[in-house]
Amino acid sequence: MLTIDNLHVTYGNVVALRGVSLEVGEGEIVAVIGPNGAGKSTLLLTAAGLVRPRTGSVAFDGRSVASLQPEALVASGLSLVPEGRHIFGSLSVAENLALGATVRHDRAEIARDVERVLTMFPVLRDRYRQRSGKLSGGEQQMLAIGRAMLARPRLLLLDEPSLGLAPLVVEQVYAAIQELRRSGVTVLVVEQNASRALAAADRTYVLNTGVVRLTGRSDDIRGTPAFEAAYFGVQAGAAG
Amino acid sequence: MEFLQNAIDAISLGAVYALAALGIGLIFSIMRLINFAHGELIMAGGFTLYTLAGQPLLVLILAALIVTAILALGMERIAFRPLRKANPATLLIASFAVSYLVQHTVLLLYGSRAMGVPFLADLSTSLEFGGLRVPRLQLVTIGVTLLLMGGLFAFFRYSRTGLQMRAAAEDFNMARLVGVRANRVIAFAFAISGGLACMVSFYLVAQTGSVSYKMGVSMVLIAFVSSVVGGMGSIVGAALGGFLVGIISVSLQAYLPVDLRPYRDAFVFLIFILFLFWKPEGLMKTRADRERV
Ligand SMILES: Nc1ncnc2c1ncn2[C@@H]1O[C@H](COP(=O)(O)OP(=O)(O)O)[C@@H](O)[C@H]1O
Ligand SMILES: [Mg+2]
């Protein structure tokens, strides 16, 4: 569904990604984990069309995204919940959700989907008319996910959804991610929180300093020395 | 009675400043561009009235609105769109270049002398309310401004496009990530700012009865000051700032010693500088410098 091939991304003379290749199949949950500065956000921003690669390619549904604007990608079924949630704090919860449906025009279905989000995250129903800037971090994350759901994405990209949240809230967020998958949404999630992401994902990539250091089924790599080495930056061979 | 007279002067001048500041503030809120060429949109409206003088009023008004909107959209398309990812300083300089280019094109075509234009001449008479003499132009200005602001408010508050523009003003990249079309909301902002500039040119032409290629310059400075006072990036703030600057100008005009009155605008700018020491972020707090995606 998403095919990233030999991606190089630079900001001025800072190299963020150096030859990353990655594949997400339909119906999968795939995690990319890595320490701060590894290039995880850059990867997602490039996939979403907001950052342009120097070389390499991103294809969504077999179609290159190189010439597509982010807003066109949303319309074709790819949504990103960026790091830091970026809800529109001056707007109400209702308005944030309405904006999520910007690319759609099926009023009745949109209303049904809003109802679905409010059932999934009941706190949002209680605060529906309030300024969303007043929500707690966890509530904002739920709103950000709900807003993305309203575009009816087939592929959802999530950048550190657990960042700064209490453990109980993290569980709620991940329960929502599992529910989305059951409803047919493919998920690519990026985390520093390695254990949480490994538990949720079918497959995991470990990214460090702009390079994929390790990849495999999450169950196979969890807790292995190779995983530790890849995540903490020590070259596998040099560890012993 | 004199106070009431001054109050009406202040509100009508404030209304004009507010319209000008809204045009500047709207573009800034979405693009982080301080469009000094806004003054040339005002001027283009005036020259449309001059060129078509003698046509029916409705034709004049529609033609001027169309010309300013097209010029605003043209500036965006040709000068500002290629620079959208550039930093604010580059955008600012580009807007000076556009301003200069339009001014000098008009200078070539029409010359440098101010030229008389009869426009809304029947509004120059005054109405009397028990000792109070109020020029009709002031009443019409206040009325039209309130209508326009009500309309804009409803547009931003209730329409889909208005909501998208508010989202884009708060966090442009995030707005794109939910599917807001960047080119579309920016074009809307420019078209609206062109329309607002046109309303200001109607006032200026009716007030002074003339046009010149520099007629927008001092207004755009006032508009800029007003939008900074209101809080750069806040649309409500821009309107508020415009009214405030208008009120201060008229108060200075009325209460400064007579021999200082010619320097009224210098005092306005002095007060502005003092204001900035007190409240550098303006009256309305915005998320203008908040982190974006
Ligand atoms: N807008 C930017 N300008 C310059 N450098 C950036 C920018 N964004 C990220 N970087 C740099 O690119 C590298 C990767 O960053 P990022 O993708 O944010 O990593 P992560 O999300 O894994 O923490 C880091 O070295 C970071 O400093
Ligand atoms: Mg990141």
XYZ file of N, CA, C and O and ligand atoms in Angstrom, chain A residues 35-42 83 159-160 163 190 192, ligand 2:
57
model
N 15.440 6.437 18.287
C 15.629 7.524 19.251
C 15.332 8.881 18.638
O 15.119 9.000 17.435
N 15.326 9.885 19.478
C 15.102 11.260 19.049
C 16.122 11.644 17.972
O 17.297 11.358 18.100
N 15.646 12.259 16.906
C 16.542 12.700 15.847
C 16.869 11.627 14.820
O 17.663 11.852 13.910
N 16.241 10.454 14.936
C 16.542 9.350 14.021
C 16.055 9.633 12.614
O 16.570 9.072 11.641
N 15.042 10.469 12.499
C 14.483 10.763 11.178
C 13.061 10.251 11.006
O 12.517 10.248 9.903
N 12.440 9.855 12.106
C 11.087 9.270 12.043
C 10.057 10.270 11.529
O 9.263 9.961 10.637
N 10.074 11.473 12.116
C 9.094 12.477 11.680
C 9.326 12.849 10.222
O 8.381 13.023 9.446
N 10.587 12.983 9.857
C 10.914 13.313 8.466
C 10.329 12.275 7.521
O 9.773 12.604 6.468
N 3.457 14.775 14.831
C 3.993 14.855 16.183
C 3.515 16.145 16.837
O 3.488 17.199 16.216
N 2.445 9.964 14.265
C 3.779 10.328 14.737
C 3.766 10.478 16.260
O 3.213 11.437 16.792
N 4.388 9.522 16.934
C 4.498 9.508 18.397
C 3.181 9.802 19.107
O 3.088 10.763 19.880
N 3.399 10.235 22.977
C 4.337 11.214 23.544
C 3.676 12.064 24.626
O 2.666 12.724 24.392
N 4.889 5.700 14.343
C 6.272 6.030 14.667
C 6.347 6.280 16.168
O 5.449 6.912 16.724
N 9.107 6.659 19.862
C 10.332 6.436 20.643
C 10.060 5.361 21.683
O 10.946 4.644 22.111
Mg 9.857 13.180 15.620
